[in-house]
Amino acid sequence: MSRPVFVSVRLEMTSSGTRRPLEVTWEDGRVFEITSSSYLGRRAARSAGSGECWLCRIEGQEVPLYFSSLTGRWWMDGKGDPEPPPRPQGYRRVKDRDYKPPER
Amino acid sequence: MHRTILHVDQNAFYASVEMLARPALRTVPCAVAGDPVNRHGIVLAKNQLAKKAGVQTGEAIWEAKQKCPGLILVPPDYPRYIHYSRLARELYRQYTDRVEPFGIDECWLDLTGCPKDDGFAVAEEIRERMKTEFGLTVSIGVSWNKIYAKLGSDLKKPDATTLITPANYRELVFPQPAKSLLYVGSSTNRKLRRMGVRTIGQLAGLEPSFLRSIFGVVGLSLHAFAAGLDQTPVARYGREVPIKSVGNSITARHDLYTESDIKAVTYMLTESVASRLRDAGMAARTVQIYMRDYQLYNFERQAPLPQPTQLCSEIAPAALRLIMDNFRPGQWIRSLGVRASRLIPESRLNQETYLPDEKQREAVWRLEDTIDTLRSRYGGLAVRRGISMVDRSLTEHDIKSENVIHPVGFFGP
């Protein structure tokens, strides 16, 4: 299982209009340098969501880094379980007759 | 000429997008549903587990909860759905320039004359790419006309491709119930059943002139749809469709039964309608109202306006009069809609009115235009009418900016 880990990214915007991620800061504050990266286009993430994807080499391993233009956030696939599903809530039908209009 | 047409349908679109963002929802029955407090409490989409429990799209939350007590409800996140819908259309446009959306999650693609025109191969490629690039599944129908393509995408779900060719359509399409055909709704289906027509094959076997005698011009279309003779082209992407009417409607926070409540909501809706008319450069000659009471009985009425107009202060009183004429005391109105139709361009408006009160109309027009400007700068609730204050829970909606145009009809709007 994996869960999404939102990271902050130091990014180089090149004169040709491409983006190149240089380093990421993990949620616990550790900073990892990206030695090389290649742009893959859009990909569905293993953890959650989908976005533009860079395959980055970090400490000798190839790991994907994702960016969503909808939320503007960057994330990676982290180890661990995803957040548990919410619990079902009770639902009481509200009848119109119960409604009292406000005092005027 | 033989065409290659695809119909791509994103499976359980809202629910799929929610499950993509929160994968934990895949393990539980879940449904995207409107807000019950605002009385939009119906199931908009559900996942496979909820479907297995019998939850249906369109049913009220309490019904769904009875069938499936563990159902997880997720509020809809429209910006996210629109984002994914737009990305999907961009993907389709890599194959052809003729991409015609039908609602937020469906599209027709015409591959005729495109570099890649093998319908089945392209369908499989799109299906695969949707999975790897977006993490969403689609079902695709491939055929030589739009109607069969749409039918094909409904035959196998989810994540499947159905090919309907002149060689196999008799086996695939003809045994399907007539109801699964586009534009056969419940009342047409009822009429067809009375004639003993249950399947598409039986419908295709009838004489077009006989269908015409019963359904009018629509009968001819029905026959063409059923027999696979439909020639309707797939529109080019981004083609502007001429507007035929402008309308807004709302399900009120609570039932309306006093004149002041009805008046407040009518004015709120009409302000949006009039403002959108001015944006489109159109003037209306007819006003229509739509009412639905608490027993879900609904009806529409319409009346001509004394003169073509794009002013709220002229449309609203006419709409209100229509409502009050048709409103029986003791009736509780659940939803209300106002629509302006029989539109003419505003350039003709200026030629047609040589009326004595022209100066005053001009002043009202300037006033409403100024309010439009204020609202576009500071938000729809920046300037409000006094009557909207009678019950703020009813009228605190920014109708115009919340307005989303829903799929237009198959024959155009």
Short mmCIF file of N, CA and C in Angstrom, two decimals, chain A residues 1-4 6 40-52 68-71 75 82-104, chain B residues 20-25 27-28 36 39 41 61-62 65 69-73 77 79-80 83-84 87 130-136 253-255 257-258 260-261 294 332 334 390-391 393-394:
data_model
loop_
_atom_site.label_atom_id
_atom_site.label_comp_id
_atom_site.label_asym_id
_atom_site.label_seq_id
_atom_site.Cartn_x
_atom_site.Cartn_y
_atom_site.Cartn_z
N MET A 1 0.84 -1.20 0.00
CA MET A 1 0.00 0.00 0.00
C MET A 1 0.87 1.25 0.00
N SER A 2 0.33 2.27 -0.51
CA SER A 2 1.09 3.52 -0.46
C SER A 2 0.13 4.68 -0.21
N ARG A 3 0.70 5.76 0.25
CA ARG A 3 -0.13 6.92 0.53
C ARG A 3 0.54 8.13 -0.10
N PRO A 4 -0.23 9.14 -0.46
CA PRO A 4 0.40 10.32 -1.05
C PRO A 4 1.12 11.15 0.01
N PHE A 6 2.71 14.83 0.39
CA PHE A 6 2.88 16.11 -0.28
C PHE A 6 4.23 16.69 0.10
N LEU A 40 7.39 12.55 -17.90
CA LEU A 40 6.64 11.44 -18.48
C LEU A 40 5.27 11.85 -19.04
N GLY A 41 4.86 13.10 -18.80
CA GLY A 41 3.50 13.48 -19.17
C GLY A 41 2.54 13.12 -18.05
N ARG A 42 1.27 12.97 -18.39
CA ARG A 42 0.29 12.69 -17.34
C ARG A 42 0.33 11.23 -16.94
N ARG A 43 0.26 10.99 -15.64
CA ARG A 43 0.23 9.63 -15.13
C ARG A 43 -0.69 9.56 -13.91
N ALA A 44 -1.37 8.42 -13.75
CA ALA A 44 -2.11 8.17 -12.52
C ALA A 44 -1.10 7.73 -11.46
N ALA A 45 -1.20 8.30 -10.26
CA ALA A 45 -0.24 7.97 -9.22
C ALA A 45 -0.61 6.64 -8.56
N ARG A 46 0.42 5.95 -8.04
CA ARG A 46 0.14 4.68 -7.36
C ARG A 46 -0.62 4.95 -6.06
N SER A 47 -0.31 6.08 -5.41
CA SER A 47 -0.94 6.36 -4.12
C SER A 47 -2.34 6.94 -4.28
N ALA A 48 -2.45 8.10 -4.90
CA ALA A 48 -3.76 8.72 -5.09
C ALA A 48 -3.65 9.81 -6.14
N GLY A 49 -4.72 10.05 -6.85
CA GLY A 49 -4.78 11.15 -7.80
C GLY A 49 -4.00 10.90 -9.07
N SER A 50 -4.01 11.89 -9.94
CA SER A 50 -3.20 11.80 -11.15
C SER A 50 -2.74 13.20 -11.49
N GLY A 51 -1.63 13.28 -12.21
CA GLY A 51 -1.10 14.60 -12.57
C GLY A 51 0.09 14.45 -13.49
N GLU A 52 0.75 15.58 -13.73
CA GLU A 52 1.96 15.53 -14.54
C GLU A 52 3.04 14.83 -13.72
N SER A 68 -0.18 18.38 -9.63
CA SER A 68 -1.55 18.57 -10.10
C SER A 68 -1.78 20.05 -10.38
N SER A 69 -2.19 20.36 -11.61
CA SER A 69 -2.46 21.76 -11.94
C SER A 69 -3.77 22.22 -11.31
N LEU A 70 -4.60 21.27 -10.86
CA LEU A 70 -5.86 21.65 -10.22
C LEU A 70 -5.61 22.21 -8.83
N THR A 71 -4.79 21.49 -8.05
CA THR A 71 -4.53 21.92 -6.67
C THR A 71 -3.23 22.69 -6.55
N TRP A 75 3.38 15.87 -5.13
CA TRP A 75 3.38 14.77 -4.19
C TRP A 75 4.13 13.57 -4.72
N PRO A 82 -2.93 4.10 3.26
CA PRO A 82 -3.66 5.33 3.01
C PRO A 82 -4.60 5.63 4.17
N GLU A 83 -5.08 6.86 4.24
CA GLU A 83 -6.00 7.22 5.32
C GLU A 83 -7.23 6.30 5.25
N PRO A 84 -7.75 5.90 6.41
CA PRO A 84 -8.90 4.99 6.39
C PRO A 84 -10.14 5.69 5.82
N PRO A 85 -11.06 4.90 5.28
CA PRO A 85 -12.28 5.53 4.76
C PRO A 85 -13.10 6.15 5.89
N PRO A 86 -13.85 7.20 5.60
CA PRO A 86 -14.68 7.80 6.64
C PRO A 86 -15.76 6.84 7.10
N ARG A 87 -16.23 7.06 8.33
CA ARG A 87 -17.30 6.20 8.85
C ARG A 87 -18.64 6.68 8.31
N PRO A 88 -19.54 5.73 8.10
CA PRO A 88 -20.86 6.16 7.63
C PRO A 88 -21.58 6.98 8.70
N GLN A 89 -22.29 7.99 8.26
CA GLN A 89 -23.02 8.82 9.21
C GLN A 89 -24.50 8.49 9.14
N GLY A 90 -25.16 8.67 10.27
CA GLY A 90 -26.60 8.48 10.28
C GLY A 90 -27.26 9.57 9.48
N TYR A 91 -28.45 9.29 9.01
CA TYR A 91 -29.13 10.30 8.22
C TYR A 91 -30.59 10.31 8.62
N ARG A 92 -31.06 11.48 9.00
CA ARG A 92 -32.47 11.60 9.36
C ARG A 92 -33.14 12.43 8.28
N ARG A 93 -34.24 11.93 7.80
CA ARG A 93 -34.94 12.66 6.76
C ARG A 93 -35.60 13.88 7.38
N VAL A 94 -35.33 15.05 6.81
CA VAL A 94 -35.94 16.28 7.31
C VAL A 94 -37.20 16.52 6.50
N LYS A 95 -38.30 16.57 7.18
CA LYS A 95 -39.56 16.80 6.45
C LYS A 95 -39.84 18.29 6.40
N ASP A 96 -40.46 18.70 5.31
CA ASP A 96 -40.75 20.12 5.15
C ASP A 96 -41.68 20.65 6.23
N ARG A 97 -42.61 19.76 6.69
CA ARG A 97 -43.55 20.22 7.70
C ARG A 97 -42.85 20.60 8.99
N ASP A 98 -41.62 20.03 9.22
CA ASP A 98 -40.89 20.37 10.44
C ASP A 98 -40.35 21.79 10.38
N TYR A 99 -40.27 22.32 9.16
CA TYR A 99 -39.62 23.61 9.00
C TYR A 99 -40.52 24.75 9.46
N LYS A 100 -39.95 25.61 10.28
CA LYS A 100 -40.70 26.80 10.70
C LYS A 100 -40.04 28.03 10.07
N PRO A 101 -40.79 28.82 9.31
CA PRO A 101 -40.17 30.01 8.74
C PRO A 101 -39.75 30.98 9.83
N PRO A 102 -38.70 31.76 9.56
CA PRO A 102 -38.22 32.68 10.59
C PRO A 102 -39.25 33.75 10.92
N GLU A 103 -39.16 34.29 12.13
CA GLU A 103 -40.05 35.37 12.56
C GLU A 103 -39.76 36.61 11.73
N ARG A 104 -40.79 37.32 11.35
CA ARG A 104 -40.56 38.53 10.57
C ARG A 104 -40.93 39.74 11.38
N LEU B 20 -10.37 8.31 -6.95
CA LEU B 20 -9.00 8.57 -7.39
C LEU B 20 -8.29 9.46 -6.38
N ALA B 21 -9.01 10.48 -5.89
CA ALA B 21 -8.40 11.40 -4.93
C ALA B 21 -8.24 10.75 -3.56
N ARG B 22 -9.19 9.89 -3.19
CA ARG B 22 -9.12 9.21 -1.87
C ARG B 22 -9.31 7.72 -2.11
N PRO B 23 -8.20 6.99 -2.36
CA PRO B 23 -8.31 5.57 -2.72
C PRO B 23 -9.01 4.74 -1.65
N ALA B 24 -9.03 5.22 -0.39
CA ALA B 24 -9.69 4.44 0.66
C ALA B 24 -11.17 4.25 0.35
N LEU B 25 -11.75 5.16 -0.43
CA LEU B 25 -13.18 5.05 -0.75
C LEU B 25 -13.47 3.84 -1.64
N THR B 27 -12.70 0.88 -1.01
CA THR B 27 -12.96 -0.31 -0.20
C THR B 27 -14.34 -0.29 0.45
N VAL B 28 -15.05 0.81 0.34
CA VAL B 28 -16.37 0.91 0.98
C VAL B 28 -17.40 1.32 -0.05
N PRO B 36 -28.28 17.53 1.64
CA PRO B 36 -29.68 17.40 2.04
C PRO B 36 -30.24 18.65 2.70
N ARG B 39 -31.62 20.61 0.27
CA ARG B 39 -32.60 19.78 -0.41
C ARG B 39 -32.15 19.38 -1.80
N GLY B 41 -30.55 16.53 -1.89
CA GLY B 41 -30.07 15.27 -1.34
C GLY B 41 -30.39 14.06 -2.18
N ILE B 61 -31.33 10.29 -0.67
CA ILE B 61 -30.33 9.73 0.24
C ILE B 61 -30.97 8.74 1.20
N TRP B 62 -32.14 9.08 1.72
CA TRP B 62 -32.75 8.17 2.72
C TRP B 62 -33.10 6.83 2.10
N LYS B 65 -29.80 5.01 1.84
CA LYS B 65 -29.35 4.58 3.17
C LYS B 65 -30.13 3.36 3.66
N PRO B 69 -26.99 0.62 4.59
CA PRO B 69 -26.78 1.48 5.76
C PRO B 69 -25.34 1.96 5.91
N GLY B 70 -24.38 1.22 5.38
CA GLY B 70 -22.97 1.62 5.52
C GLY B 70 -22.49 2.56 4.43
N LEU B 71 -23.43 3.11 3.68
CA LEU B 71 -23.06 3.96 2.54
C LEU B 71 -22.33 5.22 3.01
N ILE B 72 -21.19 5.50 2.38
CA ILE B 72 -20.44 6.72 2.67
C ILE B 72 -20.88 7.78 1.67
N LEU B 73 -21.22 8.96 2.16
CA LEU B 73 -21.66 10.02 1.27
C LEU B 73 -20.55 11.05 1.12
N ASP B 77 -17.66 17.76 -5.85
CA ASP B 77 -16.58 18.74 -6.01
C ASP B 77 -16.50 19.08 -7.50
N PRO B 79 -15.50 21.67 -9.42
CA PRO B 79 -14.28 22.11 -10.12
C PRO B 79 -13.36 20.94 -10.48
N ARG B 80 -13.28 19.95 -9.57
CA ARG B 80 -12.44 18.79 -9.85
C ARG B 80 -13.00 17.98 -11.03
N HIS B 83 -12.33 19.80 -14.24
CA HIS B 83 -10.91 19.68 -14.56
C HIS B 83 -10.63 18.38 -15.30
N TYR B 84 -11.11 17.27 -14.74
CA TYR B 84 -10.85 15.97 -15.36
C TYR B 84 -11.59 15.83 -16.69
N LEU B 87 -9.54 17.66 -19.27
CA LEU B 87 -8.33 16.91 -19.63
C LEU B 87 -8.68 15.75 -20.56
N MET B 130 -6.52 6.40 -20.74
CA MET B 130 -7.32 6.96 -19.64
C MET B 130 -6.93 6.32 -18.33
N LYS B 131 -6.61 5.02 -18.39
CA LYS B 131 -6.25 4.31 -17.16
C LYS B 131 -4.87 4.73 -16.67
N THR B 132 -3.88 4.75 -17.58
CA THR B 132 -2.52 5.06 -17.11
C THR B 132 -2.35 6.54 -16.84
N GLU B 133 -3.01 7.40 -17.62
CA GLU B 133 -2.76 8.83 -17.46
C GLU B 133 -3.65 9.48 -16.42
N PHE B 134 -4.89 9.02 -16.29
CA PHE B 134 -5.80 9.65 -15.34
C PHE B 134 -6.21 8.73 -14.21
N GLY B 135 -6.05 7.43 -14.40
CA GLY B 135 -6.53 6.50 -13.39
C GLY B 135 -8.04 6.37 -13.40
N LEU B 136 -8.66 6.64 -14.56
CA LEU B 136 -10.12 6.54 -14.68
C LEU B 136 -10.46 5.51 -15.74
N ARG B 253 -34.51 26.43 -0.38
CA ARG B 253 -34.06 25.83 0.88
C ARG B 253 -35.25 25.27 1.66
N HIS B 254 -36.37 25.93 1.60
CA HIS B 254 -37.60 25.38 2.18
C HIS B 254 -38.75 25.71 1.24
N ASP B 255 -39.86 25.00 1.40
CA ASP B 255 -40.97 25.23 0.48
C ASP B 255 -41.46 26.67 0.56
N TYR B 257 -44.44 29.34 0.28
CA TYR B 257 -45.89 29.42 0.27
C TYR B 257 -46.40 30.81 0.55
N THR B 258 -45.52 31.76 0.83
CA THR B 258 -46.02 33.14 0.97
C THR B 258 -45.62 33.93 -0.26
N SER B 260 -44.39 36.84 -0.50
CA SER B 260 -43.11 37.55 -0.44
C SER B 260 -41.93 36.61 -0.70
N ASP B 261 -42.03 35.36 -0.22
CA ASP B 261 -40.97 34.39 -0.51
C ASP B 261 -40.88 34.13 -2.01
N TYR B 294 -44.48 20.47 -3.51
CA TYR B 294 -43.82 19.55 -2.58
C TYR B 294 -44.17 18.10 -2.86
N TRP B 332 -47.44 24.26 -1.83
CA TRP B 332 -46.11 24.62 -1.37
C TRP B 332 -45.17 24.42 -2.54
N ARG B 334 -41.71 23.81 -4.26
CA ARG B 334 -40.40 23.26 -3.91
C ARG B 334 -39.31 23.86 -4.81
N VAL B 390 -36.14 39.27 2.91
CA VAL B 390 -37.22 38.72 3.75
C VAL B 390 -36.79 37.40 4.38
N ASP B 391 -36.06 36.61 3.62
CA ASP B 391 -35.56 35.35 4.18
C ASP B 391 -34.24 35.05 3.48
N SER B 393 -32.02 32.86 3.88
CA SER B 393 -31.64 31.49 3.54
C SER B 393 -32.11 31.13 2.14
N LEU B 394 -33.16 31.82 1.68
CA LEU B 394 -33.69 31.54 0.36
C LEU B 394 -32.87 32.20 -0.73
#
